[in-house]
mmCIF file of C-alpha atoms in Angstrom:
data_model
loop_
_atom_site.group_PDB
_atom_site.id
_atom_site.type_symbol
_atom_site.label_atom_id
_atom_site.label_comp_id
_atom_site.label_asym_id
_atom_site.label_seq_id
_atom_site.Cartn_x
_atom_site.Cartn_y
_atom_site.Cartn_z
ATOM 1 C CA PRO D 1 0.116 -0.137 0.133
ATOM 2 C CA ALA D 2 1.130 3.445 -0.290
ATOM 3 C CA ILE D 3 2.688 5.791 2.072
ATOM 4 C CA ALA D 4 2.305 9.650 2.268
ATOM 5 C CA GLY D 5 3.806 11.785 5.447
ATOM 6 C CA GLY D 6 4.132 8.790 7.152
ATOM 7 C CA ARG D 7 0.157 7.697 7.302
ATOM 8 C CA ARG D 8 -2.019 4.800 4.899
ATOM 9 C CA LEU D 9 -3.728 5.908 2.205
ATOM 10 C CA VAL D 10 -5.943 3.164 1.389
ATOM 11 C CA SER D 11 -8.625 1.358 3.622
ATOM 12 C CA ARG D 12 -9.035 -2.160 4.332
ATOM 13 C CA ASP D 13 -12.887 -4.064 2.838
ATOM 14 C CA LEU D 14 -15.264 -5.537 5.372
ATOM 15 C CA SER D 15 -13.255 -8.666 5.095
ATOM 16 C CA GLY D 16 -9.739 -6.905 6.456
ATOM 17 C CA SER D 17 -8.148 -9.108 4.182
ATOM 18 C CA VAL D 18 -7.711 -6.791 0.607
ATOM 19 C CA ASP D 19 -6.598 -3.456 0.612
ATOM 20 C CA SER D 20 -9.235 -1.236 -1.193
ATOM 21 C CA ILE D 21 -8.088 2.164 -2.706
ATOM 22 C CA TYR D 22 -11.532 3.221 -3.026
ATOM 23 C CA GLY D 23 -12.515 2.834 -0.062
ATOM 24 C CA LEU D 24 -13.402 6.488 2.123
ATOM 25 C CA ASN D 25 -9.647 7.205 3.200
ATOM 26 C CA GLY D 26 -8.688 5.709 -0.190
ATOM 27 C CA PRO D 27 -6.278 7.960 -2.513
ATOM 28 C CA ASN D 28 -9.594 7.576 -4.780
ATOM 29 C CA PRO D 29 -12.607 7.489 -3.015
ATOM 30 C CA ASP D 30 -15.798 5.760 -5.268
ATOM 31 C CA LEU D 31 -18.664 4.235 -2.982
ATOM 32 C CA ILE D 32 -20.364 2.225 -5.800
ATOM 33 C CA LYS D 33 -16.696 0.649 -6.857
ATOM 34 C CA PHE D 34 -16.258 -0.052 -3.180
ATOM 35 C CA SER D 35 -18.724 -1.547 -2.739
ATOM 36 C CA LEU D 36 -17.946 -3.681 -5.927
ATOM 37 C CA ASP D 37 -13.858 -4.496 -4.981
ATOM 38 C CA GLY D 38 -13.291 -7.652 -3.741
ATOM 39 C CA ASN D 39 -15.236 -10.560 -2.651
ATOM 40 C CA THR D 40 -16.203 -9.953 0.785
ATOM 41 C CA ASN D 41 -17.711 -6.068 -0.495
ATOM 42 C CA PHE D 42 -19.815 -7.231 -3.238
ATOM 43 C CA THR D 43 -21.354 -10.339 -1.487
ATOM 44 C CA GLY D 44 -22.395 -8.095 0.967
ATOM 45 C CA THR D 45 -23.560 -5.320 -1.579
ATOM 46 C CA VAL D 46 -26.025 -8.051 -3.199
ATOM 47 C CA SER D 47 -27.559 -8.939 0.455
ATOM 48 C CA LEU D 48 -28.136 -5.497 1.211
ATOM 49 C CA VAL D 49 -29.609 -4.753 -2.059
ATOM 50 C CA ALA D 50 -31.803 -7.653 -1.821
ATOM 51 C CA MET D 51 -32.903 -6.970 1.190
ATOM 52 C CA ALA D 52 -33.593 -3.520 0.251
ATOM 53 C CA VAL D 53 -35.887 -4.985 -2.442
ATOM 54 C CA LEU D 54 -37.453 -6.886 -0.466
ATOM 55 C CA VAL D 55 -38.472 -4.046 2.318
ATOM 56 C CA LEU D 56 -39.242 -1.814 -0.167
ATOM 57 C CA ALA D 57 -41.897 -4.409 -2.458
ATOM 58 C CA SER D 58 -43.564 -5.276 1.163
ATOM 59 C CA VAL D 59 -44.439 -1.889 2.775
ATOM 60 C CA LEU D 60 -45.779 -0.416 -0.581
ATOM 61 C CA SER D 61 -48.887 -2.453 -0.632
ATOM 62 C CA ILE D 62 -49.580 -1.512 -4.298
ATOM 63 C CA PHE D 63 -46.909 -4.075 -5.303
ATOM 64 C CA ARG D 64 -49.135 -6.540 -4.058
ATOM 65 C CA ARG D 65 -51.992 -5.342 -5.431
ATOM 66 C CA PHE D 66 -51.561 -5.129 -9.391
ATOM 67 C CA GLY D 67 -48.712 -7.256 -9.526
ATOM 68 C CA PHE D 68 -49.024 -10.313 -6.876
ATOM 69 C CA GLU D 69 -46.796 -12.455 -9.351
ATOM 70 C CA LEU D 70 -44.138 -10.407 -9.863
ATOM 71 C CA TRP D 71 -44.248 -9.413 -6.211
ATOM 72 C CA TYR D 72 -43.959 -13.038 -5.304
ATOM 73 C CA ILE D 73 -41.440 -13.967 -7.998
ATOM 74 C CA VAL D 74 -39.536 -11.301 -6.637
ATOM 75 C CA HIS D 75 -40.134 -11.767 -2.859
ATOM 76 C CA ILE D 76 -39.040 -15.495 -3.074
ATOM 77 C CA GLY D 77 -36.003 -14.868 -5.617
ATOM 78 C CA GLY D 78 -34.826 -11.950 -3.262
ATOM 79 C CA ALA D 79 -34.777 -13.469 -0.238
ATOM 80 C CA LEU D 80 -32.627 -16.693 -1.645
ATOM 81 C CA LEU D 81 -30.351 -14.023 -2.829
ATOM 82 C CA ALA D 82 -29.755 -12.207 0.177
ATOM 83 C CA GLY D 83 -29.753 -15.061 2.244
ATOM 84 C CA TRP D 84 -27.165 -16.827 0.595
ATOM 85 C CA TYR D 85 -24.828 -13.918 -0.472
ATOM 86 C CA ALA D 86 -24.963 -13.077 3.456
ATOM 87 C CA PHE D 87 -23.848 -16.572 3.929
ATOM 88 C CA ILE D 88 -21.644 -15.889 1.576
ATOM 89 C CA HIS D 89 -20.388 -12.560 2.851
ATOM 90 C CA GLY D 90 -19.380 -14.407 6.049
ATOM 91 C CA ALA D 91 -22.622 -14.609 7.846
ATOM 92 C CA ASP D 92 -21.951 -18.569 8.581
ATOM 93 C CA GLU D 93 -25.471 -18.604 10.471
ATOM 94 C CA LEU D 94 -27.417 -18.133 7.903
ATOM 95 C CA GLY D 95 -26.765 -21.405 6.950
ATOM 96 C CA ALA D 96 -28.822 -23.431 9.555
ATOM 97 C CA VAL D 97 -31.672 -20.713 8.093
ATOM 98 C CA LEU D 98 -31.597 -22.223 5.047
ATOM 99 C CA VAL D 99 -31.359 -25.233 5.917
ATOM 100 C CA TRP D 100 -34.344 -24.466 8.096
ATOM 101 C CA TRP D 101 -36.396 -22.701 5.646
ATOM 102 C CA ALA D 102 -35.920 -25.346 2.595
ATOM 103 C CA VAL D 103 -37.197 -28.142 5.513
ATOM 104 C CA ASP D 104 -39.936 -26.094 5.952
ATOM 105 C CA MET D 105 -40.913 -25.830 2.300
ATOM 106 C CA GLY D 106 -40.784 -29.639 1.768
ATOM 107 C CA ALA D 107 -43.049 -29.807 4.797
ATOM 108 C CA ARG D 108 -45.601 -27.497 3.254
ATOM 109 C CA TYR D 109 -45.315 -28.024 -0.670
ATOM 110 C CA VAL D 110 -43.885 -31.547 -1.125
ATOM 111 C CA LEU D 111 -45.568 -32.983 2.131
ATOM 112 C CA MET D 112 -48.874 -31.137 2.485
ATOM 113 C CA ALA D 113 -49.616 -30.211 -0.665
ATOM 114 C CA GLY D 114 -47.904 -33.269 -2.478
ATOM 115 C CA VAL D 115 -48.481 -36.248 -0.918
ATOM 116 C CA LEU D 116 -51.401 -35.387 2.200
ATOM 117 C CA TYR D 117 -54.032 -33.581 1.172
ATOM 118 C CA PRO D 118 -56.546 -33.860 -2.251
ATOM 119 C CA HIS D 119 -55.237 -32.723 -5.659
ATOM 120 C CA LYS D 120 -59.082 -32.063 -6.732
ATOM 121 C CA ALA D 121 -61.622 -29.893 -6.056
ATOM 122 C CA SER D 122 -65.018 -28.945 -7.034
ATOM 123 C CA LEU D 123 -65.746 -25.486 -8.096
ATOM 124 C CA ARG D 124 -69.626 -23.834 -7.651
ATOM 125 C CA LYS D 125 -70.258 -20.236 -9.286
ATOM 126 C CA LEU D 126 -72.257 -18.734 -7.015
ATOM 127 C CA PRO D 127 -74.490 -15.167 -6.885
ATOM 128 C CA GLY D 128 -72.646 -12.390 -5.794
ATOM 129 C CA ASP D 129 -69.324 -12.890 -7.481
ATOM 130 C CA ILE D 130 -68.321 -15.582 -5.212
ATOM 131 C CA VAL D 131 -67.074 -19.091 -6.452
ATOM 132 C CA GLU D 132 -67.154 -22.180 -4.120
ATOM 133 C CA ILE D 133 -64.103 -24.045 -3.558
ATOM 134 C CA SER D 134 -65.316 -27.777 -2.160
ATOM 135 C CA PHE D 135 -63.713 -30.999 -1.692
ATOM 136 C CA PRO D 136 -64.209 -34.422 0.218
ATOM 137 C CA LYS D 137 -62.380 -33.457 3.995
ATOM 138 C CA PRO D 138 -59.539 -36.489 4.520
ATOM 139 C CA ALA D 139 -58.295 -37.958 7.623
ATOM 140 C CA THR D 140 -55.347 -36.008 6.966
ATOM 141 C CA PHE D 141 -56.861 -32.705 7.589
ATOM 142 C CA GLU D 142 -58.041 -31.901 10.468
ATOM 143 C CA TYR D 143 -58.788 -27.895 11.095
ATOM 144 C CA GLU D 144 -60.264 -25.652 13.799
ATOM 145 C CA ALA D 145 -63.570 -23.065 13.473
ATOM 146 C CA GLY D 146 -61.815 -19.702 11.688
ATOM 147 C CA GLN D 147 -58.306 -20.590 10.458
ATOM 148 C CA TYR D 148 -57.842 -20.617 6.546
ATOM 149 C CA ALA D 149 -55.602 -22.768 4.347
ATOM 150 C CA LYS D 150 -53.141 -21.510 1.878
ATOM 151 C CA ILE D 151 -53.989 -22.741 -1.561
ATOM 152 C CA SER D 152 -53.228 -23.061 -5.337
ATOM 153 C CA ILE D 153 -55.202 -23.500 -8.850
ATOM 154 C CA PRO D 154 -52.060 -24.154 -11.309
ATOM 155 C CA ARG D 155 -54.809 -23.509 -14.616
ATOM 156 C CA ILE D 156 -54.364 -19.782 -13.369
ATOM 157 C CA GLY D 157 -51.322 -19.472 -11.377
ATOM 158 C CA PHE D 158 -48.911 -21.918 -10.771
ATOM 159 C CA GLY D 159 -47.199 -21.890 -7.904
ATOM 160 C CA GLN D 160 -49.102 -18.974 -6.079
ATOM 161 C CA PHE D 161 -50.170 -20.116 -2.761
ATOM 162 C CA HIS D 162 -53.067 -17.936 -1.839
ATOM 163 C CA PRO D 163 -54.925 -17.779 1.817
ATOM 164 C CA ILE D 164 -58.365 -18.605 1.889
ATOM 165 C CA THR D 165 -60.513 -18.390 4.746
ATOM 166 C CA ILE D 166 -62.394 -21.813 5.539
ATOM 167 C CA SER D 167 -65.822 -22.061 5.714
ATOM 168 C CA SER D 168 -67.104 -25.437 6.581
ATOM 169 C CA SER D 169 -67.643 -26.391 10.163
ATOM 170 C CA PRO D 170 -64.633 -28.283 11.256
ATOM 171 C CA ARG D 171 -66.980 -31.376 11.698
ATOM 172 C CA ASP D 172 -68.569 -31.499 8.200
ATOM 173 C CA PRO D 173 -67.854 -33.777 5.809
ATOM 174 C CA VAL D 174 -66.529 -31.945 2.771
ATOM 175 C CA VAL D 175 -64.506 -28.834 3.419
ATOM 176 C CA THR D 176 -65.419 -25.322 1.847
ATOM 177 C CA MET D 177 -64.428 -22.228 0.911
ATOM 178 C CA HIS D 178 -65.824 -19.064 -0.360
ATOM 179 C CA VAL D 179 -63.937 -16.907 -2.543
ATOM 180 C CA ARG D 180 -65.159 -13.256 -4.100
ATOM 181 C CA GLY D 181 -64.268 -11.750 -6.775
ATOM 182 C CA LEU D 182 -61.474 -8.973 -5.719
ATOM 183 C CA GLY D 183 -58.381 -8.800 -7.675
ATOM 184 C CA ARG D 184 -56.844 -10.329 -10.385
ATOM 185 C CA TRP D 185 -56.301 -14.599 -9.145
ATOM 186 C CA SER D 186 -60.503 -14.457 -7.544
ATOM 187 C CA ARG D 187 -61.467 -12.612 -11.287
ATOM 188 C CA ARG D 188 -59.854 -15.875 -13.331
ATOM 189 C CA LEU D 189 -60.832 -17.984 -10.227
ATOM 190 C CA GLY D 190 -64.186 -17.220 -11.173
ATOM 191 C CA LYS D 191 -63.924 -16.844 -14.867
ATOM 192 C CA LEU D 192 -62.364 -21.162 -14.748
ATOM 193 C CA ALA D 193 -65.734 -21.851 -12.329
ATOM 194 C CA GLU D 194 -68.236 -20.739 -15.298
ATOM 195 C CA ARG D 195 -66.310 -23.520 -17.532
ATOM 196 C CA GLN D 196 -65.519 -25.976 -15.328
ATOM 197 C CA GLU D 197 -66.530 -27.860 -12.230
ATOM 198 C CA GLU D 198 -63.674 -29.392 -11.122
ATOM 199 C CA VAL D 199 -59.867 -28.632 -11.171
ATOM 200 C CA ALA D 200 -56.592 -29.890 -10.274
ATOM 201 C CA PHE D 201 -55.566 -27.872 -6.845
ATOM 202 C CA LEU D 202 -52.702 -27.894 -4.363
ATOM 203 C CA MET D 203 -52.966 -26.520 -0.719
ATOM 204 C CA GLU D 204 -50.893 -26.563 2.405
ATOM 205 C CA GLY D 205 -52.444 -25.171 6.060
ATOM 206 C CA PRO D 206 -54.066 -25.068 8.354
ATOM 207 C CA TYR D 207 -52.733 -21.878 9.440
ATOM 208 C CA GLY D 208 -54.480 -19.008 11.996
ATOM 209 C CA LYS D 209 -55.673 -18.833 15.536
ATOM 210 C CA LEU D 210 -58.372 -16.861 17.712
ATOM 211 C CA MET D 211 -57.136 -13.992 19.584
ATOM 212 C CA ILE D 212 -59.843 -15.554 22.484
ATOM 213 C CA GLU D 213 -60.074 -19.052 23.874
ATOM 214 C CA LEU D 214 -63.538 -19.726 22.737
ATOM 215 C CA GLU D 215 -62.694 -23.433 23.876
ATOM 216 C CA ASN D 216 -62.987 -22.382 27.039
ATOM 217 C CA ARG D 217 -66.857 -23.617 27.225
ATOM 218 C CA LYS D 218 -67.210 -22.519 31.171
ATOM 219 C CA ARG D 219 -66.195 -18.729 30.362
ATOM 220 C CA TYR D 220 -68.310 -18.566 27.532
ATOM 221 C CA LYS D 221 -71.516 -19.354 26.975
ATOM 222 C CA MET D 222 -72.459 -16.278 25.048
ATOM 223 C CA VAL D 223 -71.004 -14.853 21.780
ATOM 224 C CA LEU D 224 -71.496 -11.550 20.005
ATOM 225 C CA MET D 225 -70.098 -12.262 15.894
ATOM 226 C CA VAL D 226 -70.454 -9.152 13.689
ATOM 227 C CA SER D 227 -68.853 -9.596 10.307
ATOM 228 C CA GLY D 228 -68.561 -7.352 6.785
ATOM 229 C CA GLY D 229 -69.021 -8.408 3.128
ATOM 230 C CA ILE D 230 -67.089 -11.628 2.020
ATOM 231 C CA GLY D 231 -65.669 -11.763 6.375
ATOM 232 C CA VAL D 232 -68.579 -13.650 7.202
ATOM 233 C CA THR D 233 -66.636 -16.877 5.825
ATOM 234 C CA PRO D 234 -64.626 -17.573 9.579
ATOM 235 C CA MET D 235 -67.651 -16.432 11.796
ATOM 236 C CA VAL D 236 -69.916 -18.812 10.011
ATOM 237 C CA SER D 237 -67.334 -21.710 10.622
ATOM 238 C CA ILE D 238 -66.916 -20.815 14.013
ATOM 239 C CA ALA D 239 -70.966 -20.013 14.754
ATOM 240 C CA ASN D 240 -71.986 -23.569 13.169
ATOM 241 C CA ASP D 241 -69.436 -25.671 15.328
ATOM 242 C CA LEU D 242 -70.892 -23.641 18.385
ATOM 243 C CA LEU D 243 -74.391 -25.087 17.140
ATOM 244 C CA TYR D 244 -73.042 -28.470 16.573
ATOM 245 C CA GLU D 245 -71.354 -28.510 20.099
ATOM 246 C CA HIS D 246 -74.699 -27.194 21.515
ATOM 247 C CA GLN D 247 -77.042 -29.338 20.099
ATOM 248 C CA SER D 248 -74.572 -32.534 20.953
ATOM 249 C CA GLU D 249 -74.445 -31.439 24.252
ATOM 250 C CA ARG D 250 -71.098 -30.592 24.648
ATOM 251 C CA ARG D 251 -71.283 -27.471 25.888
ATOM 252 C CA GLU D 252 -73.974 -24.819 26.945
ATOM 253 C CA VAL D 253 -74.412 -22.219 24.378
ATOM 254 C CA LYS D 254 -76.986 -19.561 25.961
ATOM 255 C CA LYS D 255 -76.972 -16.926 22.997
ATOM 256 C CA ILE D 256 -75.116 -16.276 19.383
ATOM 257 C CA LYS D 257 -75.937 -12.814 18.554
ATOM 258 C CA PHE D 258 -74.813 -12.740 14.733
ATOM 259 C CA VAL D 259 -74.592 -9.532 12.877
ATOM 260 C CA TRP D 260 -73.615 -9.326 9.555
ATOM 261 C CA ALA D 261 -73.005 -6.589 7.529
ATOM 262 C CA LEU D 262 -73.273 -6.096 3.466
ATOM 263 C CA ARG D 263 -74.430 -4.233 0.431
ATOM 264 C CA SER D 264 -76.073 -7.205 -1.502
ATOM 265 C CA VAL D 265 -78.556 -9.487 -1.170
ATOM 266 C CA GLU D 266 -76.575 -12.128 -3.735
ATOM 267 C CA LEU D 267 -73.979 -12.439 -0.973
ATOM 268 C CA MET D 268 -76.267 -13.720 1.785
ATOM 269 C CA ARG D 269 -78.092 -16.019 -0.875
ATOM 270 C CA ALA D 270 -74.901 -17.544 -1.658
ATOM 271 C CA MET D 271 -73.168 -18.414 1.885
ATOM 272 C CA ALA D 272 -76.671 -19.359 3.355
ATOM 273 C CA ASP D 273 -77.103 -21.362 0.128
ATOM 274 C CA ARG D 274 -74.280 -23.942 1.390
ATOM 275 C CA ASN D 275 -74.805 -27.343 2.847
ATOM 276 C CA ALA D 276 -75.459 -26.972 6.202
ATOM 277 C CA GLY D 277 -73.336 -30.796 6.974
ATOM 278 C CA ILE D 278 -73.767 -32.391 9.862
ATOM 279 C CA THR D 279 -73.982 -29.924 12.371
ATOM 280 C CA GLY D 280 -77.813 -31.303 12.897
ATOM 281 C CA GLY D 281 -78.948 -29.253 10.192
ATOM 282 C CA ALA D 282 -78.299 -25.977 11.361
ATOM 283 C CA ASN D 283 -77.092 -23.046 9.635
ATOM 284 C CA VAL D 284 -76.569 -19.512 11.455
ATOM 285 C CA LEU D 285 -77.356 -18.075 8.306
ATOM 286 C CA ASP D 286 -80.682 -19.979 7.829
ATOM 287 C CA PRO D 287 -83.540 -18.608 10.128
ATOM 288 C CA LYS D 288 -85.358 -21.470 9.368
ATOM 289 C CA SER D 289 -83.395 -24.395 10.394
ATOM 290 C CA ALA D 290 -81.115 -22.136 13.109
ATOM 291 C CA SER D 291 -81.037 -22.916 16.686
ATOM 292 C CA GLU D 292 -83.177 -20.702 19.007
ATOM 293 C CA VAL D 293 -79.975 -19.786 20.858
ATOM 294 C CA VAL D 294 -79.187 -17.732 17.944
ATOM 295 C CA ASP D 295 -79.976 -14.089 17.071
ATOM 296 C CA LEU D 296 -79.387 -12.993 13.504
ATOM 297 C CA SER D 297 -79.295 -9.799 12.065
ATOM 298 C CA VAL D 298 -78.619 -8.795 8.374
ATOM 299 C CA TYR D 299 -77.597 -5.199 7.594
ATOM 300 C CA LEU D 300 -77.921 -4.162 3.899
ATOM 301 C CA THR D 301 -76.075 -0.963 3.867
ATOM 302 C CA LYS D 302 -77.405 -0.183 0.611
ATOM 303 C CA CYS D 303 -80.488 -0.781 0.086
ATOM 304 C CA THR D 304 -82.680 0.247 -2.717
ATOM 305 C CA GLY D 305 -86.540 -0.462 -3.604
ATOM 306 C CA ALA D 306 -85.848 -3.604 -5.653
ATOM 307 C CA VAL D 307 -83.936 -5.107 -2.448
ATOM 308 C CA ASP D 308 -86.597 -4.496 -0.482
ATOM 309 C CA GLU D 309 -88.727 -6.559 -2.520
ATOM 310 C CA GLU D 310 -86.015 -9.315 -2.015
ATOM 311 C CA ILE D 311 -85.651 -8.813 1.274
ATOM 312 C CA ASN D 312 -89.250 -10.609 2.047
ATOM 313 C CA ASP D 313 -88.710 -13.285 0.586
ATOM 314 C CA ILE D 314 -85.693 -14.221 2.107
ATOM 315 C CA ASP D 315 -86.923 -13.258 6.097
ATOM 316 C CA ALA D 316 -88.138 -9.657 6.806
ATOM 317 C CA GLY D 317 -87.412 -10.022 10.332
ATOM 318 C CA VAL D 318 -83.697 -10.636 10.310
ATOM 319 C CA THR D 319 -82.855 -8.636 7.356
ATOM 320 C CA LYS D 320 -82.659 -4.935 7.970
ATOM 321 C CA SER D 321 -81.699 -1.265 6.054
ATOM 322 C CA GLY D 322 -78.609 0.659 6.784
ATOM 323 C CA ARG D 323 -75.757 0.391 9.269
ATOM 324 C CA PRO D 324 -75.690 -1.807 12.496
ATOM 325 C CA ASP D 325 -75.162 0.739 15.349
ATOM 326 C CA MET D 326 -72.817 -1.312 17.539
ATOM 327 C CA ASP D 327 -73.116 0.414 20.712
ATOM 328 C CA GLU D 328 -76.792 -0.896 20.860
ATOM 329 C CA ILE D 329 -75.825 -4.161 19.592
ATOM 330 C CA PHE D 330 -73.672 -4.725 22.486
ATOM 331 C CA LEU D 331 -75.818 -2.602 25.343
ATOM 332 C CA GLU D 332 -78.129 -5.765 24.342
ATOM 333 C CA MET D 333 -75.581 -8.054 24.530
ATOM 334 C CA LYS D 334 -74.868 -6.775 28.228
ATOM 335 C CA ARG D 335 -78.394 -7.120 29.183
ATOM 336 C CA ALA D 336 -78.683 -10.491 27.728
ATOM 337 C CA ALA D 337 -75.944 -11.902 29.798
ATOM 338 C CA ARG D 338 -76.723 -10.081 33.223
ATOM 339 C CA GLU D 339 -80.249 -11.894 32.467
ATOM 340 C CA ALA D 340 -78.703 -14.838 31.919
ATOM 341 C CA GLY D 341 -76.202 -14.632 34.703
ATOM 342 C CA GLU D 342 -73.189 -14.459 32.552
ATOM 343 C CA ALA D 343 -70.189 -12.029 33.479
ATOM 344 C CA HIS D 344 -68.432 -12.518 30.110
ATOM 345 C CA ILE D 345 -68.865 -12.359 26.447
ATOM 346 C CA ALA D 346 -66.536 -13.452 23.924
ATOM 347 C CA VAL D 347 -66.834 -10.878 20.701
ATOM 348 C CA CYS D 348 -65.582 -12.326 17.086
ATOM 349 C CA VAL D 349 -65.298 -9.510 14.391
ATOM 350 C CA CYS D 350 -64.079 -10.179 10.841
ATOM 351 C CA GLY D 351 -65.178 -6.867 8.502
ATOM 352 C CA PRO D 352 -63.127 -3.597 7.172
ATOM 353 C CA SER D 353 -61.239 -1.844 9.652
ATOM 354 C CA LYS D 354 -63.521 0.483 10.285
ATOM 355 C CA MET D 355 -65.990 -1.825 12.048
ATOM 356 C CA VAL D 356 -63.112 -3.680 13.802
ATOM 357 C CA ASP D 357 -61.655 -0.637 15.821
ATOM 358 C CA ALA D 358 -66.082 -0.142 16.233
ATOM 359 C CA CYS D 359 -65.708 -3.250 17.988
ATOM 360 C CA ARG D 360 -62.857 -2.701 20.180
ATOM 361 C CA GLN D 361 -64.049 0.593 21.068
ATOM 362 C CA ALA D 362 -67.714 -0.729 22.279
ATOM 363 C CA SER D 363 -65.820 -3.821 24.059
ATOM 364 C CA ARG D 364 -63.720 -1.561 26.074
ATOM 365 C CA ARG D 365 -66.745 1.152 26.181
ATOM 366 C CA PHE D 366 -68.948 -1.711 27.633
ATOM 367 C CA SER D 367 -66.816 -3.911 30.201
ATOM 368 C CA ASP D 368 -67.266 -3.425 33.500
ATOM 369 C CA GLY D 369 -63.298 -3.576 34.440
ATOM 370 C CA VAL D 370 -61.174 -4.734 31.589
ATOM 371 C CA PHE D 371 -58.977 -6.025 34.462
ATOM 372 C CA THR D 372 -60.989 -7.732 36.935
ATOM 373 C CA ARG D 373 -63.292 -10.599 37.220
ATOM 374 C CA ASP D 374 -66.393 -8.354 37.156
ATOM 375 C CA GLY D 375 -66.733 -9.094 33.419
ATOM 376 C CA VAL D 376 -69.462 -7.305 31.672
#
């Protein structure tokens, strides 16, 4: 290395083994050349850039909404690139992470999707741009109410696994999922369902866990369920599972208040049309077959004269116009719980963020002692 005035003019790269004249303290400072100068600098730069692209693509949701396929490829490829070059760079610990990642991928995509689970599913186009995906429940597929699975249909996106909530009860002999045409992939699925009744598909999962201990049968005998639009799918699964346990005398359920806000009657018809499975012939969305413990309220947020006539065809007693008043609903449940001698109400909600926030605020407002045992 060159010496001037007794001072070294070059700096060493990150590995400390090879001098670089492009360092900040070198004779020819150049950030770009320094980033690519030498094996250690080059691998570190590639890994850093790959991670930066991953973060940027994840933060900006526009990439996932309008270019999911490209986002997915970039995300997987970028993660592998960042991990591999970081390993070469000197982060030896990442070797174990990459091995564990490979084991996880093998378990999910090879064992689950390729071996244990069915490879064929039935498609049915329903009103409201809804597609029902169904298949006989195999003994190898166990799930809880409210969970979701990731599915891939090669005809409309090979290698793309999309998270879809399971709408059937865990005890139903047929697993069902309902998808509404909201994005590019789901709209392709709708067009496919118009042409084919059966497709090849892959599945992995199930995933997810309720944030409330609904399995606590002694604590929660009163349940309030609020959903918006297609967010009703996990609520239907949970409610029908509770109905089955109540009717089979496995647990006591005193009341299920089921609130559903949606824009069109078509979506209600589509969801109520599904088979009730083995839940004693009861479907929480069917007022004629549901148990006496169910209090169903359906709110049509966009109601016209034509829709008013259709309401009477369904059930005018459970269907209302406008948006649900959360304060009124929570206060009603609180009174019912006190009359029934219950101190706790389980609240489950799935819908738009405004609806979730409204339920969260109402839960806090109408709870008597959040940090005590006073309950409602």
